[in-house]
Short mmCIF file of N, CA and C in Angstrom, two decimals:
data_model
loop_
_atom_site.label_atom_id
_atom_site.label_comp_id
_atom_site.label_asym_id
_atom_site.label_seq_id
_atom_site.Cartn_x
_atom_site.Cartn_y
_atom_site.Cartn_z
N UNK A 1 -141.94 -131.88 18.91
CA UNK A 1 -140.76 -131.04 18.78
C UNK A 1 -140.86 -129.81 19.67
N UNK A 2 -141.89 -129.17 20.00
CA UNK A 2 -142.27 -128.26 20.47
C UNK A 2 -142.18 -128.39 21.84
N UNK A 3 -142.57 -129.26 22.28
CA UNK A 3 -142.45 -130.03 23.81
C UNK A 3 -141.15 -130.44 23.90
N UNK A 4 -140.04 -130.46 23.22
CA UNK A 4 -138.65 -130.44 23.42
C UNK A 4 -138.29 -129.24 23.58
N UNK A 5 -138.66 -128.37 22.88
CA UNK A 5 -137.85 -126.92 23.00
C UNK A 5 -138.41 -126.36 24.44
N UNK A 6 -139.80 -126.59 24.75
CA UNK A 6 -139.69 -125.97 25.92
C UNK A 6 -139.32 -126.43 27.35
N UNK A 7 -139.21 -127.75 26.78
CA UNK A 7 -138.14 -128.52 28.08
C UNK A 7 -136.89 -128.08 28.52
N UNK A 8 -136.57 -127.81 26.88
CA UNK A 8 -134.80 -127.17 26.73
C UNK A 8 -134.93 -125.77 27.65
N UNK A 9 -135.88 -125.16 27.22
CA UNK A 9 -135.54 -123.96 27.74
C UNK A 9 -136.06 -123.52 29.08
N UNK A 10 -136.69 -124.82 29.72
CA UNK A 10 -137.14 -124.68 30.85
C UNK A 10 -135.95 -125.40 31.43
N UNK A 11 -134.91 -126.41 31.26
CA UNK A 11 -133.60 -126.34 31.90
C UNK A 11 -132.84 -125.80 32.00
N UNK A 12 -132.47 -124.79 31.03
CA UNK A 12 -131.26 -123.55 30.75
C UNK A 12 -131.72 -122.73 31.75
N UNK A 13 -133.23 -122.13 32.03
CA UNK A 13 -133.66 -121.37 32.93
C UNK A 13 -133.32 -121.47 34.42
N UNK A 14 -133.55 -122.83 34.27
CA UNK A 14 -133.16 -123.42 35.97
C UNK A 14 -131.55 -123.61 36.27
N UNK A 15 -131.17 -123.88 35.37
CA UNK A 15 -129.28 -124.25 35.51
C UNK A 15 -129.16 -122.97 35.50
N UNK A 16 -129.64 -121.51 35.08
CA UNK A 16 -129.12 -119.97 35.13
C UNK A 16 -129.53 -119.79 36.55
N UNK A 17 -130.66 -119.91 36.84
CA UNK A 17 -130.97 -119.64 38.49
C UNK A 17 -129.65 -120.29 39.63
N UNK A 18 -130.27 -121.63 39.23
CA UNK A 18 -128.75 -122.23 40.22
C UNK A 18 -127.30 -121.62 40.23
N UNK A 19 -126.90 -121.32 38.72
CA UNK A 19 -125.56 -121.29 38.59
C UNK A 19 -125.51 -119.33 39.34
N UNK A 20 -126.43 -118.97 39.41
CA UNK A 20 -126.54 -117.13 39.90
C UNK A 20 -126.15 -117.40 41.26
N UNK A 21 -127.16 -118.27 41.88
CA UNK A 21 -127.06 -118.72 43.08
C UNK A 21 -125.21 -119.15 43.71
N UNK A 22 -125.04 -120.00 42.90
CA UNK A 22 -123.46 -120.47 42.74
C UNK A 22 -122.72 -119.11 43.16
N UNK A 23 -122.85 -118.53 41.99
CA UNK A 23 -121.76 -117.52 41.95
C UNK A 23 -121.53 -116.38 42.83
N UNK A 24 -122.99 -116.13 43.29
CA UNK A 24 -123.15 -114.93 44.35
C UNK A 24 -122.70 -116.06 45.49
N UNK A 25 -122.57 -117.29 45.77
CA UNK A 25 -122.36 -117.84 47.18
C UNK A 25 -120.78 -118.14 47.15
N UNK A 26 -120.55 -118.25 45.68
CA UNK A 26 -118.52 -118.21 46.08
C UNK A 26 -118.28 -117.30 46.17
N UNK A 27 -118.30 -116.22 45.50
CA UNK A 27 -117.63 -115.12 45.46
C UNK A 27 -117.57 -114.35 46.91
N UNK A 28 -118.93 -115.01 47.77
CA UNK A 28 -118.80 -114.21 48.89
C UNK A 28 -117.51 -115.15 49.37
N UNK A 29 -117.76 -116.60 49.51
CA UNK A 29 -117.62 -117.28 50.79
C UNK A 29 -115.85 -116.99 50.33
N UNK A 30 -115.36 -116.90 49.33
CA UNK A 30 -113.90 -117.18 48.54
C UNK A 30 -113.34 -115.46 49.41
N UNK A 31 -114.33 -114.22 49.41
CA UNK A 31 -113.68 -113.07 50.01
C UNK A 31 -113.75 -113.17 52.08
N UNK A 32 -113.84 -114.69 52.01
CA UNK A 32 -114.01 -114.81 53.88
C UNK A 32 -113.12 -115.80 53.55
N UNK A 33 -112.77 -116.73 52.77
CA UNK A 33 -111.75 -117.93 53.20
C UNK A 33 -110.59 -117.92 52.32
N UNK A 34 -109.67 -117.43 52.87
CA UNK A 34 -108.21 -116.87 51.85
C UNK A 34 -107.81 -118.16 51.47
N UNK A 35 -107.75 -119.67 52.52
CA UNK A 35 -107.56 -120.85 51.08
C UNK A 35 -108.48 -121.28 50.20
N UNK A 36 -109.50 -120.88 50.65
CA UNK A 36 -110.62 -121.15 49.25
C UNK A 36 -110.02 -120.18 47.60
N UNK A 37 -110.03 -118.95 48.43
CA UNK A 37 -109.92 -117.91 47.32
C UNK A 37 -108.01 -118.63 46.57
N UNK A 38 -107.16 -118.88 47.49
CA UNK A 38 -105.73 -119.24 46.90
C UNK A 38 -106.20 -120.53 46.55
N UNK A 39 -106.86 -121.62 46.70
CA UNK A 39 -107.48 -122.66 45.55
C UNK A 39 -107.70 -122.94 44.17
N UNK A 40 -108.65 -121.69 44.09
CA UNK A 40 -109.22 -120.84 42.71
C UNK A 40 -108.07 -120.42 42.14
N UNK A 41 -107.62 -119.88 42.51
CA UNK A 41 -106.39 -119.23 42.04
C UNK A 41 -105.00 -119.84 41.25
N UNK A 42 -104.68 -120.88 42.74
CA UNK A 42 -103.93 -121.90 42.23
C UNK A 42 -104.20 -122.79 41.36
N UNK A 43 -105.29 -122.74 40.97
CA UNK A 43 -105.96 -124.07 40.34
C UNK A 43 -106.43 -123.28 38.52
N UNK A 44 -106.51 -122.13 38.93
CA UNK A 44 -107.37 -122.11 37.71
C UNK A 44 -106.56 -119.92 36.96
N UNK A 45 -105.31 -119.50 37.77
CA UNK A 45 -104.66 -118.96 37.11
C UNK A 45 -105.17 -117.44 37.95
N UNK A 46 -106.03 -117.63 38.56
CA UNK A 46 -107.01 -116.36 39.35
C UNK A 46 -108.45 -116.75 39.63
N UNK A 47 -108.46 -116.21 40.62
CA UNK A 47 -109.67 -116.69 41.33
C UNK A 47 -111.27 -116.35 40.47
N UNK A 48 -111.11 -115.27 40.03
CA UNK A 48 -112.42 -114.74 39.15
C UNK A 48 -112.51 -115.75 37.84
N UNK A 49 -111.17 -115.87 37.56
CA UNK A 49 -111.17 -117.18 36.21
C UNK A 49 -111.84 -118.44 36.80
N UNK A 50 -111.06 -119.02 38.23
CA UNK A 50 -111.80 -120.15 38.27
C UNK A 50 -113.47 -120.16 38.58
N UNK A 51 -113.86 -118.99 39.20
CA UNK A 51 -115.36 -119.17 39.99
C UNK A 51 -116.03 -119.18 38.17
N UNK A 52 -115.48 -118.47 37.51
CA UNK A 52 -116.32 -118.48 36.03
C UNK A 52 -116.30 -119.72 35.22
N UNK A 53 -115.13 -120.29 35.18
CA UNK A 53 -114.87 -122.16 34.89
C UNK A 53 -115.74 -122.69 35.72
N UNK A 54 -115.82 -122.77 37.13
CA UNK A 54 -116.39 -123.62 37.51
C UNK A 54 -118.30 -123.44 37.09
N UNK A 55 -118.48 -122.07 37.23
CA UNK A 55 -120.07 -121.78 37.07
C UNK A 55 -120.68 -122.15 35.66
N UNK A 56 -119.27 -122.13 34.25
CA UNK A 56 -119.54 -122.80 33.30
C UNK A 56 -120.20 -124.20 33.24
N UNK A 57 -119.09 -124.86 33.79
CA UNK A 57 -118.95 -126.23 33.94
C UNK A 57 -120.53 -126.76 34.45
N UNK A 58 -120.65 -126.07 35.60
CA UNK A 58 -122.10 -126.04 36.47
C UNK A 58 -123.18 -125.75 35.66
N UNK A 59 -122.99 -125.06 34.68
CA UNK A 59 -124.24 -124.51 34.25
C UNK A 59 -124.45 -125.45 32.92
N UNK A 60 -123.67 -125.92 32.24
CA UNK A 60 -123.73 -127.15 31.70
C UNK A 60 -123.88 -128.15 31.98
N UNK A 61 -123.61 -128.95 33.04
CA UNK A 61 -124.10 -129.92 33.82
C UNK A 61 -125.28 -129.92 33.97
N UNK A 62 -126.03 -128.80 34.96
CA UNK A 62 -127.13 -128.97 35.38
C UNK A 62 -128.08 -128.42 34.39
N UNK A 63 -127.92 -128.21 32.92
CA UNK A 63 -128.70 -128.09 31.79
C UNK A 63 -129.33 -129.29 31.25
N UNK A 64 -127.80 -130.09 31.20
CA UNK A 64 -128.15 -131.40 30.60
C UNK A 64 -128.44 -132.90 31.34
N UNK A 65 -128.46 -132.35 32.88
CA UNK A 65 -129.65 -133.33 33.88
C UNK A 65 -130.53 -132.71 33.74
N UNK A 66 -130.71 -131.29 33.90
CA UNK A 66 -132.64 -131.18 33.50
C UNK A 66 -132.89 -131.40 32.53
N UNK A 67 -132.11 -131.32 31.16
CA UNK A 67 -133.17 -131.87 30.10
C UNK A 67 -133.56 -133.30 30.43
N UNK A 68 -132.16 -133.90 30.60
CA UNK A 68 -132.46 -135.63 30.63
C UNK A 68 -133.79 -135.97 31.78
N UNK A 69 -134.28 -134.97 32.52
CA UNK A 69 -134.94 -135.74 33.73
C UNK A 69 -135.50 -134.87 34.26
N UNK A 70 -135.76 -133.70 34.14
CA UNK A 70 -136.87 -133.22 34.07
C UNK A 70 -138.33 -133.29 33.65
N UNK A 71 -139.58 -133.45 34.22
CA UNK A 71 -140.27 -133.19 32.98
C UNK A 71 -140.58 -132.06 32.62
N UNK A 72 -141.16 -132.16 31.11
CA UNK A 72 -141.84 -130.81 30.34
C UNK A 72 -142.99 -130.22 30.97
N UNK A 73 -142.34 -128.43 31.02
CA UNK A 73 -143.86 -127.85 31.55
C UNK A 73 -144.90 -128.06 30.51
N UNK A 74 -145.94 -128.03 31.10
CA UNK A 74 -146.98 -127.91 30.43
C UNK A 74 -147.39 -127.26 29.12
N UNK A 75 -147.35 -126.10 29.51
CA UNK A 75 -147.38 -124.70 28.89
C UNK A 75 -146.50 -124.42 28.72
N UNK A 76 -146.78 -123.13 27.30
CA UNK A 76 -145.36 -122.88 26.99
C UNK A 76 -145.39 -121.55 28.06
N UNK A 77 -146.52 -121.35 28.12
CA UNK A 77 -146.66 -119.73 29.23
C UNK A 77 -146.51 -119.85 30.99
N UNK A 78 -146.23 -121.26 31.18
CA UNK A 78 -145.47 -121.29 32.36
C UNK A 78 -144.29 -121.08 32.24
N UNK A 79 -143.47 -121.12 31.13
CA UNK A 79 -142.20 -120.85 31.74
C UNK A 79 -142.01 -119.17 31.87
N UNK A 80 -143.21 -118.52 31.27
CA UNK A 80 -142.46 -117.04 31.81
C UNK A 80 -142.54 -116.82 33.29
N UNK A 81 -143.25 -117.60 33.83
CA UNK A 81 -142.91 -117.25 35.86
C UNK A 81 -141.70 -117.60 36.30
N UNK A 82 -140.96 -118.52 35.46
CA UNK A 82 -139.35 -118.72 35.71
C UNK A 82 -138.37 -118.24 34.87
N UNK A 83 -138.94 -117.68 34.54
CA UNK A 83 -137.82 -116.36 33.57
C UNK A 83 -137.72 -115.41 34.47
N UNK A 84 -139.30 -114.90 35.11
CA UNK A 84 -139.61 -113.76 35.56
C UNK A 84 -138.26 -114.06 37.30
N UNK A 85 -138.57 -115.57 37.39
CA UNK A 85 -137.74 -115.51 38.07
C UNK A 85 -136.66 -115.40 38.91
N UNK A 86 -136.16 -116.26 37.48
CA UNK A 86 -134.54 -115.86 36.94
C UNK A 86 -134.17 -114.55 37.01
N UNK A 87 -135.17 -113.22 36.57
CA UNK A 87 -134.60 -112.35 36.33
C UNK A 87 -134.36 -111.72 38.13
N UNK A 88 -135.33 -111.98 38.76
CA UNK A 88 -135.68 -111.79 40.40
C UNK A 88 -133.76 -112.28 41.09
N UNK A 89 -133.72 -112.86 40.83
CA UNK A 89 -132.61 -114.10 41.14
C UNK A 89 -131.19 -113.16 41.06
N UNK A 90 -131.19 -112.54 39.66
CA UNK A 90 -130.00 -112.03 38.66
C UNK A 90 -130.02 -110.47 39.72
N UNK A 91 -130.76 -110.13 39.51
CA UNK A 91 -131.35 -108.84 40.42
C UNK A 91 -131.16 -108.68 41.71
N UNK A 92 -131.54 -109.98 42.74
CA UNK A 92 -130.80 -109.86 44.06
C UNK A 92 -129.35 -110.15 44.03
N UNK A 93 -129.04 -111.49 43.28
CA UNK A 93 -127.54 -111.24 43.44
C UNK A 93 -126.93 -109.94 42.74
N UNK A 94 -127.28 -109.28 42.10
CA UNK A 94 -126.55 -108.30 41.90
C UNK A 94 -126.29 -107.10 42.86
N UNK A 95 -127.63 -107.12 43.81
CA UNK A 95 -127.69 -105.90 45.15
C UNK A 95 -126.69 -107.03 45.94
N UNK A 96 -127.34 -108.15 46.09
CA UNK A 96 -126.23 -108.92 47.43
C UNK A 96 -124.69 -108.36 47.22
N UNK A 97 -124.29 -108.76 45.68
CA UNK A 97 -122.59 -108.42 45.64
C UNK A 97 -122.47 -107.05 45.81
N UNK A 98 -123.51 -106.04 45.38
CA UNK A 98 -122.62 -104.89 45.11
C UNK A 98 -122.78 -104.38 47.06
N UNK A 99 -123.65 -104.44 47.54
CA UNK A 99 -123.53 -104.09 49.07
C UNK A 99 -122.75 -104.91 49.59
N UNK A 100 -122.53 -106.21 49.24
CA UNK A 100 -121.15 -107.21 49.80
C UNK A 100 -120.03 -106.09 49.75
N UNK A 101 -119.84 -106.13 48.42
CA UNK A 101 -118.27 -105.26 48.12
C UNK A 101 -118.14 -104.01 48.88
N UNK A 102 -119.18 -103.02 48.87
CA UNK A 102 -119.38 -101.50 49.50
C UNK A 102 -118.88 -101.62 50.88
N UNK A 103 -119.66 -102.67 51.32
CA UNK A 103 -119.03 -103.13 52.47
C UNK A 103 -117.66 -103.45 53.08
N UNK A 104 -117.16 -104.71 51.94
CA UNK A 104 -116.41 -104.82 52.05
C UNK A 104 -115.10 -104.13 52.13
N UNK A 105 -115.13 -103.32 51.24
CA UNK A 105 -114.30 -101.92 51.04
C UNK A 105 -114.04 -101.34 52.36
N UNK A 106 -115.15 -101.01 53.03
CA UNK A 106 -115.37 -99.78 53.43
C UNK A 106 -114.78 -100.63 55.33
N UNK A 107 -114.92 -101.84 55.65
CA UNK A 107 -114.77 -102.54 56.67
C UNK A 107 -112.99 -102.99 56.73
N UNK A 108 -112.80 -103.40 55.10
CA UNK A 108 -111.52 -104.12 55.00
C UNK A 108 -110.16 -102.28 54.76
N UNK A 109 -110.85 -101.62 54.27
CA UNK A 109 -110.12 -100.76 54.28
C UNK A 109 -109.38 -100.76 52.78
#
């Protein structure tokens, strides 16, 4: 049972990394491609609604292929190097967007 839970939570970890990854790479690419961004939009009511539907969707998906097919770490104390990760991950995309935007602002006017 124990070796399930840390499977579980060694996929949620990895589907959060990916789906960070996701989100910091639309949000840029959607403020460079005005039909990407009118896509989102059209499709899902506003663009910030859809990139968050879709990163849902994503982050559920790729939870429940890593559980199915992943294997279990070892240890339960390996997974804090991918937490520690994750948090590494959460942390750059958060400098990437906010100097994206500063930028952006300050270029787009």
């Amino acid at each position: 049972m124990k070796s399930k839970k840390i499977k579980f939570a060694n996929a949620v970890v990895l589907a959060a990394i990916l789906t960070v990854v996701f989100i910091v790479s639309v949000t840029v690419y959607a403020e460079f491609s005005k039909s990407f961004k009118d896509l989102l939009a059209r499709n899902f009511g506003h663009h910030w609604v859809g990139k968050g539907e879709l990163a849902a969707i994503l982050f559920g998906v790729l939870t429940i292929l890593m559980f199915a097919f992943a294997k279990p770490l070892e240890q339960e104390r390996q997974l804090v190097p991918l937490m520690k990760t994750l948090f590494g991950v959460i942390l750059l995309g958060t400098m990437i967007l906010t100097v994206f935007f500063i930028w952006h602002f300050f270029a787009v006017g």
